[in-house]
PDB file of C-alpha atoms and ligand atoms in Angstrom:
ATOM      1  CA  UNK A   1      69.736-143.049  40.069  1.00 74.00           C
ATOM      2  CA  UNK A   2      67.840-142.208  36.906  1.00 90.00           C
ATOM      3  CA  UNK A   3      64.681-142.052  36.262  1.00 97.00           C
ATOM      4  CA  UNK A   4      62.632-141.616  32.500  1.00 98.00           C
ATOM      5  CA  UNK A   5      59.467-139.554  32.302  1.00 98.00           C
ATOM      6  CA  UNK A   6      56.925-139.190  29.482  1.00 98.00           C
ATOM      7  CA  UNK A   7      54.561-136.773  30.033  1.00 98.00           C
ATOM      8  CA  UNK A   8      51.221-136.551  27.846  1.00 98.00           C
ATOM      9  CA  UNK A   9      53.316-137.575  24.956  1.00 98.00           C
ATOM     10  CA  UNK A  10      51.573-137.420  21.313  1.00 98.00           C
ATOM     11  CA  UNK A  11      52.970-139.040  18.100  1.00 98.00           C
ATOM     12  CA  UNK A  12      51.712-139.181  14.730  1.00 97.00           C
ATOM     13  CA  UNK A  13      52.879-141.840  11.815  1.00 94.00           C
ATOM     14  CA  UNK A  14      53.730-140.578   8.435  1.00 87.00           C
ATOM     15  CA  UNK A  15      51.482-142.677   6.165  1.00 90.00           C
ATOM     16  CA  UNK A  16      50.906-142.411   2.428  1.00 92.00           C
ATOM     17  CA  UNK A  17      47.703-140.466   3.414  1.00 92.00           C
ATOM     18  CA  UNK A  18      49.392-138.037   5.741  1.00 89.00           C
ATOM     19  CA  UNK A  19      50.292-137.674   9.407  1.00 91.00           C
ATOM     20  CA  UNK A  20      47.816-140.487  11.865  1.00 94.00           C
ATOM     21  CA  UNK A  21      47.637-140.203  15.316  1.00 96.00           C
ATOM     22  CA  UNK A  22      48.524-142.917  17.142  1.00 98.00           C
ATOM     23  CA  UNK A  23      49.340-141.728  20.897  1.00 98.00           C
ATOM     24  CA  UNK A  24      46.916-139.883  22.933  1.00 97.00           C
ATOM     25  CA  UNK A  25      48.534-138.694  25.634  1.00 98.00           C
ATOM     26  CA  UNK A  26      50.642-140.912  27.121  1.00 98.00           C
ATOM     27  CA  UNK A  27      52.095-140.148  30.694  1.00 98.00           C
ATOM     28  CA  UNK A  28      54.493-143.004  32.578  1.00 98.00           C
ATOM     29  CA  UNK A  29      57.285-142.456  34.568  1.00 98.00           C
ATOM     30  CA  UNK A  30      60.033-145.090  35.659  1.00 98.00           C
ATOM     31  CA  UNK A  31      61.735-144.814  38.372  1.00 97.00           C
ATOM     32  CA  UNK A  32      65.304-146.781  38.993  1.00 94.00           C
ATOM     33  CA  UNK A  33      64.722-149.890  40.162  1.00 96.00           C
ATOM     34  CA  UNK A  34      61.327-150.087  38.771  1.00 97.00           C
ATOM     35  CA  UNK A  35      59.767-152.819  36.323  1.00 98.00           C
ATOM     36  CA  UNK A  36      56.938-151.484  34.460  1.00 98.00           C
ATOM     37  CA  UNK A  37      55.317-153.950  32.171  1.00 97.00           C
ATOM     38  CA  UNK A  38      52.747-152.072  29.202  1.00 97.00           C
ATOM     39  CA  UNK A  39      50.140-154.642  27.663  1.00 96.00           C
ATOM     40  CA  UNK A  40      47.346-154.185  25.051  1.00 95.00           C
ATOM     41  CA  UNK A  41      45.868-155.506  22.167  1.00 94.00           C
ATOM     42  CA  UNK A  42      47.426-155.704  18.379  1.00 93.00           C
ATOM     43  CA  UNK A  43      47.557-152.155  17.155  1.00 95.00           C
ATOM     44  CA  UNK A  44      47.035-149.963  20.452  1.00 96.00           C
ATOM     45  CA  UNK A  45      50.244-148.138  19.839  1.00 97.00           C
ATOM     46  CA  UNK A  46      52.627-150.027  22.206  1.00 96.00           C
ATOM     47  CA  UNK A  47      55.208-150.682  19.784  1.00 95.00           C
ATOM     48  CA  UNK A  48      54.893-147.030  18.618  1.00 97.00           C
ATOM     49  CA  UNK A  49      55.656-145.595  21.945  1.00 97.00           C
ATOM     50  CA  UNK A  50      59.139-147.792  21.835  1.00 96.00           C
ATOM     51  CA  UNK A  51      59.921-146.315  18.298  1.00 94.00           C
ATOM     52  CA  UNK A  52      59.580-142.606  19.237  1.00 96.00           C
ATOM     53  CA  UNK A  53      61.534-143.200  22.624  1.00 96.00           C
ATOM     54  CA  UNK A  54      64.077-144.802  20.066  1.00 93.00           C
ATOM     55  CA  UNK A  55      63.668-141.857  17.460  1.00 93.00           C
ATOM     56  CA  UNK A  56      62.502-143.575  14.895  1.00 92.00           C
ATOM     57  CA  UNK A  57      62.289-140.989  11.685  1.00 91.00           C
ATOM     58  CA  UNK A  58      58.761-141.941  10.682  1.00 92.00           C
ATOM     59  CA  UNK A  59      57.033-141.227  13.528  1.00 94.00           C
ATOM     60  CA  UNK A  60      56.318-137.628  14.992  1.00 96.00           C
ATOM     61  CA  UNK A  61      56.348-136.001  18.491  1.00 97.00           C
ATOM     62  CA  UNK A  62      53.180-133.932  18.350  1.00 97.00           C
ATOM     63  CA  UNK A  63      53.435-133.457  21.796  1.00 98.00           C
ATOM     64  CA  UNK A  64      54.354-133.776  25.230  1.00 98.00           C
ATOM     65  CA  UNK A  65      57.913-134.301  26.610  1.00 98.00           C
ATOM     66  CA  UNK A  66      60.320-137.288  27.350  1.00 98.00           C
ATOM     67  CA  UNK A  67      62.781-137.048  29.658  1.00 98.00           C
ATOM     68  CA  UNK A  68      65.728-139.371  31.028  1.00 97.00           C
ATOM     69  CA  UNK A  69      66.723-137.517  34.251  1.00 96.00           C
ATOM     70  CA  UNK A  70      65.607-134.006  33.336  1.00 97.00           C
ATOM     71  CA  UNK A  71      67.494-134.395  29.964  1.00 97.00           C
ATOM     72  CA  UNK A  72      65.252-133.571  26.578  1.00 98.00           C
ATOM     73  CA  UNK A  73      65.200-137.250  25.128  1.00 98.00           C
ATOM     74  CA  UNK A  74      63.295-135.968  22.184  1.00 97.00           C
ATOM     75  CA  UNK A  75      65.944-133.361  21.199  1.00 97.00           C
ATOM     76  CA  UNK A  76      69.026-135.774  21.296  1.00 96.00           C
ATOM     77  CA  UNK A  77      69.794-138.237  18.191  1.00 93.00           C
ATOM     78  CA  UNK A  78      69.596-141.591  17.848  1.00 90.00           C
ATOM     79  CA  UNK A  79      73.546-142.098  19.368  1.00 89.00           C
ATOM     80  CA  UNK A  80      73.017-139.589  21.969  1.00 93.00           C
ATOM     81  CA  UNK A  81      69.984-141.784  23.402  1.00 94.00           C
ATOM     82  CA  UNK A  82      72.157-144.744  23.781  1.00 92.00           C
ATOM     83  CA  UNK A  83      74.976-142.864  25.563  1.00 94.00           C
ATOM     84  CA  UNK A  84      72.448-141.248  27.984  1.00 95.00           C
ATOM     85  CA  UNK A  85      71.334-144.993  28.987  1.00 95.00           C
ATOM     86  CA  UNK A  86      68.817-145.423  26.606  1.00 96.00           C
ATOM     87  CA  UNK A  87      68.785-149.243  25.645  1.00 95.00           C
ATOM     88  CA  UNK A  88      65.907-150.179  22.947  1.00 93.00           C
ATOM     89  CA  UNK A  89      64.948-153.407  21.701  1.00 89.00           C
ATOM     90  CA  UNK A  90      62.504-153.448  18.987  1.00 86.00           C
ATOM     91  CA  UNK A  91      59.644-155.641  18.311  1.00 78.00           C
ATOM     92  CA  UNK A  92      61.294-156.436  14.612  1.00 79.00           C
ATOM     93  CA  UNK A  93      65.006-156.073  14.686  1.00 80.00           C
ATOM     94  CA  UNK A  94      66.491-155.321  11.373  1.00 79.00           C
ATOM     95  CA  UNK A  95      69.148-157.061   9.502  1.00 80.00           C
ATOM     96  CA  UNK A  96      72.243-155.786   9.169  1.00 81.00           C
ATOM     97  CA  UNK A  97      73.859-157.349   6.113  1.00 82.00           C
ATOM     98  CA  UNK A  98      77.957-157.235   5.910  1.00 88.00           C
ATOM     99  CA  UNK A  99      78.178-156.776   9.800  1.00 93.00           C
ATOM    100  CA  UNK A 100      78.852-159.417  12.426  1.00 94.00           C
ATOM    101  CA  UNK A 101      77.684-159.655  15.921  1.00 94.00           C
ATOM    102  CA  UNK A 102      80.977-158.998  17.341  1.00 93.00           C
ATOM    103  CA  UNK A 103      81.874-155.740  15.099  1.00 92.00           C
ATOM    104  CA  UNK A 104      78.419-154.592  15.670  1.00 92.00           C
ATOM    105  CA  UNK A 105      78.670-154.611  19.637  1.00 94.00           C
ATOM    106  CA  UNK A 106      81.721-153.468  19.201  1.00 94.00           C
ATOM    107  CA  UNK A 107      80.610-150.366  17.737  1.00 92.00           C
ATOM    108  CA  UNK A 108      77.958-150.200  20.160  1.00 92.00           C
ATOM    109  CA  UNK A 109      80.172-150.214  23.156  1.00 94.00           C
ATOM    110  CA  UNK A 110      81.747-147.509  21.667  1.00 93.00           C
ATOM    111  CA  UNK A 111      79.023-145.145  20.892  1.00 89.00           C
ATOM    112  CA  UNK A 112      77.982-145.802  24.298  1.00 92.00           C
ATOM    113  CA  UNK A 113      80.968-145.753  26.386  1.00 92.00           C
ATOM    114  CA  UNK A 114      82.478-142.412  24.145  1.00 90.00           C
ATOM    115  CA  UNK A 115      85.927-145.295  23.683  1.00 93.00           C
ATOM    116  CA  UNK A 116      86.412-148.675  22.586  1.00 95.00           C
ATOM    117  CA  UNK A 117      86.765-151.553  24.959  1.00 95.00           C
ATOM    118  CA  UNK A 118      89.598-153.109  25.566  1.00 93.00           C
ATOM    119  CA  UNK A 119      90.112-156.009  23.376  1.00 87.00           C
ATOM    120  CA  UNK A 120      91.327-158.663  25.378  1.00 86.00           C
ATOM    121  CA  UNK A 121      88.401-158.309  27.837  1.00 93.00           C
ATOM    122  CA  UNK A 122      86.197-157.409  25.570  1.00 94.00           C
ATOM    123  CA  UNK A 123      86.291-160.833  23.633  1.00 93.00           C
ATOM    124  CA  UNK A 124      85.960-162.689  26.965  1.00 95.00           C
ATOM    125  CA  UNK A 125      83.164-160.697  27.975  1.00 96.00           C
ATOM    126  CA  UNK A 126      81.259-161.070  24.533  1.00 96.00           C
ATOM    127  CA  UNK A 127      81.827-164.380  24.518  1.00 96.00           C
ATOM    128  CA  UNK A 128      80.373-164.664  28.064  1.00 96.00           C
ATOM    129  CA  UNK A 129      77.025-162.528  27.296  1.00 97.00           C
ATOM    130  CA  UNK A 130      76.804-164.843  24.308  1.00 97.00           C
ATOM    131  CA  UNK A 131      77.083-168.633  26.159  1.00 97.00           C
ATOM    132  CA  UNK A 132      74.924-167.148  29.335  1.00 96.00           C
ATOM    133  CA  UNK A 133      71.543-166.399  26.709  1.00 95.00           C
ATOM    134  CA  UNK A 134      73.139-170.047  24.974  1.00 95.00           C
ATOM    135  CA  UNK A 135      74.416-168.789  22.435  1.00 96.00           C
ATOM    136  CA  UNK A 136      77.748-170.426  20.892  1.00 94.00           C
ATOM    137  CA  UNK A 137      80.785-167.760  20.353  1.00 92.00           C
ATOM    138  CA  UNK A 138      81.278-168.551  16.758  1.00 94.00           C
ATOM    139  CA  UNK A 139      77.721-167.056  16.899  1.00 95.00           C
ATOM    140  CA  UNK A 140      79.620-163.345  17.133  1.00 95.00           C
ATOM    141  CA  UNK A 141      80.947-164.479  13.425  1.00 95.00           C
ATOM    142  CA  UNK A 142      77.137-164.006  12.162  1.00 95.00           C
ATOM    143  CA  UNK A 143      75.977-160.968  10.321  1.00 94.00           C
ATOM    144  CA  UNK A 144      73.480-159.508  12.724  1.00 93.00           C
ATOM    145  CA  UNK A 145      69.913-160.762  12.574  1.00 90.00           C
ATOM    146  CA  UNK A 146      70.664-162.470   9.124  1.00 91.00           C
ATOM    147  CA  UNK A 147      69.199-165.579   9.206  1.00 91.00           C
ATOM    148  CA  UNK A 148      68.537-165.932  13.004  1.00 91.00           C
ATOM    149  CA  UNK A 149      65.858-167.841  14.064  1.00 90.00           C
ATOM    150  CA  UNK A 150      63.668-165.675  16.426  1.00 89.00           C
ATOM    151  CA  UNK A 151      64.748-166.978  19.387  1.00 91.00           C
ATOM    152  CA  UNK A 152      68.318-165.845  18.234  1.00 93.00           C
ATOM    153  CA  UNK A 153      67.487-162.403  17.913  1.00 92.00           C
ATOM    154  CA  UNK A 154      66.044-162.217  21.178  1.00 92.00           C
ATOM    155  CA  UNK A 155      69.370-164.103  22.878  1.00 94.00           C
ATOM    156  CA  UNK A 156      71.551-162.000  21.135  1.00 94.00           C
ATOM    157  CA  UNK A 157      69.365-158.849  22.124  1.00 94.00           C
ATOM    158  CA  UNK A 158      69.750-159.802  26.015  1.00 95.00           C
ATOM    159  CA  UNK A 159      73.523-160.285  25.385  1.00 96.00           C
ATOM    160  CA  UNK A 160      73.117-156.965  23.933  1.00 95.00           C
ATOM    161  CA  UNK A 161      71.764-155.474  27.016  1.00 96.00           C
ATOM    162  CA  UNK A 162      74.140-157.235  29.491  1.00 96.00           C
ATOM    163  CA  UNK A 163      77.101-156.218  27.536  1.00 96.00           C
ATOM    164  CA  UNK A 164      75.835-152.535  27.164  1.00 95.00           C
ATOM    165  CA  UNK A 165      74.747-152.290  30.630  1.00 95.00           C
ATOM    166  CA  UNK A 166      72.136-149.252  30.013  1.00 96.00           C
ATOM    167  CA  UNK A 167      70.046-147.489  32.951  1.00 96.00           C
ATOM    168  CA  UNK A 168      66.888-147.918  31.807  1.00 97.00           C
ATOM    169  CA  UNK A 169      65.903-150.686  28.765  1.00 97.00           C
ATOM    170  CA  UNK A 170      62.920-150.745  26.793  1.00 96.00           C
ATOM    171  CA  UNK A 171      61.954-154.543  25.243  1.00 95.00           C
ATOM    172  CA  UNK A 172      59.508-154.351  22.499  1.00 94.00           C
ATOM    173  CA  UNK A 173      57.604-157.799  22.567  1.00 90.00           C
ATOM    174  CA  UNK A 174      60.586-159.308  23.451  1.00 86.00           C
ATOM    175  CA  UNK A 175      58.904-162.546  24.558  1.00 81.00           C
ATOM    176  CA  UNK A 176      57.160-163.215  21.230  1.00 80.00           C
ATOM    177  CA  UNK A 177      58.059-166.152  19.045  1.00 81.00           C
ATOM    178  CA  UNK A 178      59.688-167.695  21.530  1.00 89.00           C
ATOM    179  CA  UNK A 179      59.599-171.377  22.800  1.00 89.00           C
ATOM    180  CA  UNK A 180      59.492-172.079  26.817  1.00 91.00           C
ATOM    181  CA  UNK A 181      63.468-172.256  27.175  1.00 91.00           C
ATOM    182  CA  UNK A 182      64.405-169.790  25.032  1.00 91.00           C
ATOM    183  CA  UNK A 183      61.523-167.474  27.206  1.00 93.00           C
ATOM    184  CA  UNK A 184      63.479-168.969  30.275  1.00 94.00           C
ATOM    185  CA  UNK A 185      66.876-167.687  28.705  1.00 93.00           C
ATOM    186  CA  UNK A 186      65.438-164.008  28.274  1.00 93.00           C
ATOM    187  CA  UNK A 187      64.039-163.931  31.302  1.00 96.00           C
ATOM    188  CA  UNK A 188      66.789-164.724  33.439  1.00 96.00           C
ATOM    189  CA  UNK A 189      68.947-161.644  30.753  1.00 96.00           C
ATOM    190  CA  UNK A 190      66.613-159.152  32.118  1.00 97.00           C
ATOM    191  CA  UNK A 191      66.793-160.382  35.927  1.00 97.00           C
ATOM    192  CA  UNK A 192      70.237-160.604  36.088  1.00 96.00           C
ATOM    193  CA  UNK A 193      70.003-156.694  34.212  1.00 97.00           C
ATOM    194  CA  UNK A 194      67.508-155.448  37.019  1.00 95.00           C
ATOM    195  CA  UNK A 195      69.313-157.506  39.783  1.00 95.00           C
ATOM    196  CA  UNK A 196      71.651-154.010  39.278  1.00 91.00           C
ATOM    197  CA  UNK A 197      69.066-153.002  41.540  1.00 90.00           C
ATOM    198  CA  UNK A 198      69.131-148.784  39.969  1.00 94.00           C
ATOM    199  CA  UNK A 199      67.826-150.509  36.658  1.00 97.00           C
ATOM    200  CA  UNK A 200      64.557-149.165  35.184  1.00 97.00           C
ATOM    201  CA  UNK A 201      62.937-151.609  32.972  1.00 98.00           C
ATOM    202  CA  UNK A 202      59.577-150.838  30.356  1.00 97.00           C
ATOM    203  CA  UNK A 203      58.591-154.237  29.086  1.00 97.00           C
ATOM    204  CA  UNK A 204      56.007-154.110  26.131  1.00 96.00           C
ATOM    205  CA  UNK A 205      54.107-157.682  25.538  1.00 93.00           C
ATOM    206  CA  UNK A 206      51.111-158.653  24.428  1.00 86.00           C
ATOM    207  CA  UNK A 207      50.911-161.445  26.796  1.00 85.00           C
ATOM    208  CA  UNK A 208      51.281-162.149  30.369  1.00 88.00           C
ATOM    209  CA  UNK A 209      53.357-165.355  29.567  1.00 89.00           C
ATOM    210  CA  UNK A 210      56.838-163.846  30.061  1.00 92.00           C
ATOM    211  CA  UNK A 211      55.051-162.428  33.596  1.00 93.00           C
ATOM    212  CA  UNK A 212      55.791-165.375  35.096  1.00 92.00           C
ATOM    213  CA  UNK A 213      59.549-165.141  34.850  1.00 95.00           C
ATOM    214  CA  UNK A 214      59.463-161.277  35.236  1.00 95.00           C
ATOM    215  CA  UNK A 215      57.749-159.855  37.994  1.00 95.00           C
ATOM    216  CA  UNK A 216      56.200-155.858  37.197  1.00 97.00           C
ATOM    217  CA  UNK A 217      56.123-153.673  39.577  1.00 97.00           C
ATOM    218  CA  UNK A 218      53.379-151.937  37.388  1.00 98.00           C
ATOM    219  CA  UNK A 219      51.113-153.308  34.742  1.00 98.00           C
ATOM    220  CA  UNK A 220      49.955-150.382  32.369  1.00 98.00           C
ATOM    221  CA  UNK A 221      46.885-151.107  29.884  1.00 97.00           C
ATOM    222  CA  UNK A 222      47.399-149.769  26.820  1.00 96.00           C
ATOM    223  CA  UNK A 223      44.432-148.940  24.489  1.00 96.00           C
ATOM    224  CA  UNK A 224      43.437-146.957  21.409  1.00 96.00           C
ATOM    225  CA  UNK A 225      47.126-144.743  21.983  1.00 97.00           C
ATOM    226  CA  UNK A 226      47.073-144.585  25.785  1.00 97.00           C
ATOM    227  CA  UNK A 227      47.107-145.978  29.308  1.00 97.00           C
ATOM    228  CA  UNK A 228      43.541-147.066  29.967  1.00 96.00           C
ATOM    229  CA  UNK A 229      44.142-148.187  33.233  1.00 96.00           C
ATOM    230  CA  UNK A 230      47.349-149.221  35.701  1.00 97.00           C
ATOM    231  CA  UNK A 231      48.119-151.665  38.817  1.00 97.00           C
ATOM    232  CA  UNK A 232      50.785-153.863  40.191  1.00 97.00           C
ATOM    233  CA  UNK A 233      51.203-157.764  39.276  1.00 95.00           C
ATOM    234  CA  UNK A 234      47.951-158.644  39.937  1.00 95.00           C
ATOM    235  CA  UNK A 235      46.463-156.420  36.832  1.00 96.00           C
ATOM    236  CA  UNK A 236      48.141-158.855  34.615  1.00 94.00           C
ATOM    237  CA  UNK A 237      46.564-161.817  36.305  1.00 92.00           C
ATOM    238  CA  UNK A 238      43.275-160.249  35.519  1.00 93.00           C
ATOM    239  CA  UNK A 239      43.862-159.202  31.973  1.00 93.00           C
ATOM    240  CA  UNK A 240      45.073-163.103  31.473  1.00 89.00           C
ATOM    241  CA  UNK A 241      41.647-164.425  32.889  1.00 92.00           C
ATOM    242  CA  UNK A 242      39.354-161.369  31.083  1.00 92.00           C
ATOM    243  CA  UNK A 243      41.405-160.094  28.253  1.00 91.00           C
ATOM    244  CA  UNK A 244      41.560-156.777  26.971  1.00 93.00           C
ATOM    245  CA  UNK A 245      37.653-156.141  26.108  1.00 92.00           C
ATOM    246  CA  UNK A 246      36.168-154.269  28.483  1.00 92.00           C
ATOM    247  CA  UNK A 247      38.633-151.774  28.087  1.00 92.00           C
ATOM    248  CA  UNK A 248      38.642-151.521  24.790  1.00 90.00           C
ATOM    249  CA  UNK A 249      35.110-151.704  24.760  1.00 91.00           C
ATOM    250  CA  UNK A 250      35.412-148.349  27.154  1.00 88.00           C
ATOM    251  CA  UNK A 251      37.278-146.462  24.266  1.00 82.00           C
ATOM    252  CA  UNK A 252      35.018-146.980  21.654  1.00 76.00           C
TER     253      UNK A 252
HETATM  254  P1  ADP B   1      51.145-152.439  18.768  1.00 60.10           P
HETATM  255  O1  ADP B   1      52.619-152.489  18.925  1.00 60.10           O
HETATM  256  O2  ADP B   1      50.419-152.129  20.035  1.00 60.10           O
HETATM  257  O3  ADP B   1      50.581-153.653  18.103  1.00 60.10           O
HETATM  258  P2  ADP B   1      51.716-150.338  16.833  1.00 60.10           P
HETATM  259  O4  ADP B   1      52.354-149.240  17.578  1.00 60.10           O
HETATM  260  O5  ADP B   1      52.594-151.237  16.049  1.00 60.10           O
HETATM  261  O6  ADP B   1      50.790-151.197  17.822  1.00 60.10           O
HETATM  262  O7  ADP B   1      50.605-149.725  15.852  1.00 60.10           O
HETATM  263  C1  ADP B   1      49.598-148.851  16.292  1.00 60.10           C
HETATM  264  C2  ADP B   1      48.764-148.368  15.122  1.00 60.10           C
HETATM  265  O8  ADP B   1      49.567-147.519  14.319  1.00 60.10           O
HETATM  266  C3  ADP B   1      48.257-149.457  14.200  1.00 60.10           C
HETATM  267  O9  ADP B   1      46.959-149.115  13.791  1.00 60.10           O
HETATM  268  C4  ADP B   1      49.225-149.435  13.050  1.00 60.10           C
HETATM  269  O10 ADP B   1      48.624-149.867  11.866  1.00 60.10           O
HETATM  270  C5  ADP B   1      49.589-147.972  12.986  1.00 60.10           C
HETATM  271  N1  ADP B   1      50.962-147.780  12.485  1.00 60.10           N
HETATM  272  C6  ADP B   1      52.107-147.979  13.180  1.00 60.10           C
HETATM  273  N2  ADP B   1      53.180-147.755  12.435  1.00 60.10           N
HETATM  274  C7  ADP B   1      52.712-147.406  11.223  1.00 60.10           C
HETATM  275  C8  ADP B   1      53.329-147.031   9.989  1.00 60.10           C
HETATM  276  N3  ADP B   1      54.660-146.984   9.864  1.00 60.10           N
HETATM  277  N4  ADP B   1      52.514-146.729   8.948  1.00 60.10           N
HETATM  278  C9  ADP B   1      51.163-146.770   9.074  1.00 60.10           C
HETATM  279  N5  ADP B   1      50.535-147.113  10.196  1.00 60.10           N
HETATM  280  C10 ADP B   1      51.280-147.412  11.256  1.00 60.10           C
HETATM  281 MG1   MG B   2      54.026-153.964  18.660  1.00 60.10          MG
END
C-alpha cells in the first residue's frame, strides 16, 4: 500500500533574474495501483513538477506539501527519496562520464535496498532487465547515457525501474524520441512494473501516443503551472482530437 500526495504544491525556478513561478497550486494524489497520466503543452510546468518531486536544487518549494504515505517528501534528500520508493525518470537524463551501467545500478540497488545485492544474482538479473527492454548485456559495459541513442536511455531507464522495483515511479516524457518498437519496449517495462498490482504510476507526456500501450486511470491537464482539468482515458482521446487550446485559452 502506498500512496503519494501533493497538495497545493508551489515551486519557483532560480533564474538569472530571480526566483519565477512556475506551479500554481498543484494538488494530485496517487493511490497504489493507480496510473495517472499528466499532459499539457511545451512549457506548462510538467517537467518541473517531476524535478521538485526528485529534489532538484534549482527549483524551490514555495508551498504546499508532498507526501509518500504521510512521510515529508520535501524534507528528505535526494537518496532518502529513492529508498522511500521514490523512482524518477527525467525528461533529459544526464551523462554520467567514467561510470557504467552495471556499477551505476549497482549503486542504486544499494542506496535503495540500505545493502548490496548479491552478486551472482544480481548479474543474472541485470542482464535480464537489460535483454527484456532489448538491450544487449555488454550494454551494462557503457558509461551511462554516454552516447546512447534516445531510445537507449529510455530502455535502460525501464530496466532501471524493473531492477529497482520502486512503489510509485514518475516518467518524465518518457515516450519522446522514440520510434514505434522502441515505444512498444517501454510500454510493456511499465506494464509489467504496474502488473505488481500496489504500483502507483505518474506518467508525464506531451502526447497521447504512448496512451495506447498504457492505459490511465486518470488524465490530468496541465496548464500555465496547474491541473486545468481531470478525467479517465477518455480525456486523452479528446485532447488528441482538440488539443490543448481551449484550455489554455481559459488561463489567459
Ligand atoms: P514542460 O515540461 O511542461 O514543457 P517545464 O517544467 O520544463 O515545462 O517548464 C515550465 C516553465 O518553466 C517554462 O516556461 C520554462 O522556460 C521554465 N523553466 C523551467 N526550468 C527552468 C530553469 N531552470 N530556468 C529558467 N526557466 C525554467
Ligand atoms: Mg518537460
Amino acid at each position: 500500500m502506498s500512496t503519494l500526495e501533493i497538495k497545493d504544491l508551489h515551486v519557483a525556478v532560480d533564474t538569472e533574474d530571480g526566483p519565477k513561478e512556475i506551479l500554481t497550486g498543484v494538488t494530485l494524489t496517487i493511490r497504489d495501483g493507480e496510473t495517472h497520466a499528466i499532459m499539457g503543452p511545451n512549457g506548462s510546468g510538467k517537467s518541473t513538477l517531476a524535478y521538485s518531486i526528485a529534489g532538484h536544487p534549482k527549483y524551490t518549494v514555495t508551498g504546499g506539501t508532498v507526501t509518500l504515505d504521510g512521510a515529508d517528501v520535501l524534507g528528505m534528500t535526494v537518496d532518502e527519496r529513492a529508498r522511500a520508493g521514490l523512482f524518477l525518470a527525467m525528461q533529459y537524463p544526464v551523462e554520467v562520464p567514467g561510470v557504467s551501467v552495471a556499477n551505476f545500478l549497482r549503486t542504486a540497488k544499494t542506496a535503495v535496498d540500505g545493502e548490496a545485492p548479491k552478486l551472482r544474482t544480481w548479474v543474472k538479473d541485470v542482464n535480464a532487465a537489460l535483454s527484456r527492454t532489448g538491450l544487449d548485456p555488454a550494454f551494462s559495459q557503457r558509461n551511462v547515457n554516454e552516447g546512447f541513442s534516445g531510445g537507449e536511455k529510455k530502455r535502460h531507464e525501464i530496466a532501471q525501474l524493473e531492477l529497482l522495483d520502486p512503489k510509485v515511479a514518475v516518467l518524465d516524457e518518457t515516450d519522446s524520441g522514440l520510434d514505434i518498437d522502441a515505444l512498444k519496449v517501454v510500454a510493456e517495462g511499465v506494464n509489467r512494473f504496474k502488473a505488481a498490482g500496489d504500483k502507483g504510476v505518474l506518467l508525464i507526456t506531451h502526447y497521447t501516443r504512448i496512451l495506447r500501450y498504457i492505459t490511465p486511470d486518470y488524465v490530468h491537464v496541465f496548464v500555465a503551472g496547474r491541473i486545468a482539468e481531470e478525467g479517465g482515458p477518455e480525456l486523452a482521446e479528446q485532447l488528441e482530437a482538440e488539443g490543448y487550446d481551449k484550455y489554455v485559452k481559459a488561463t489567459l
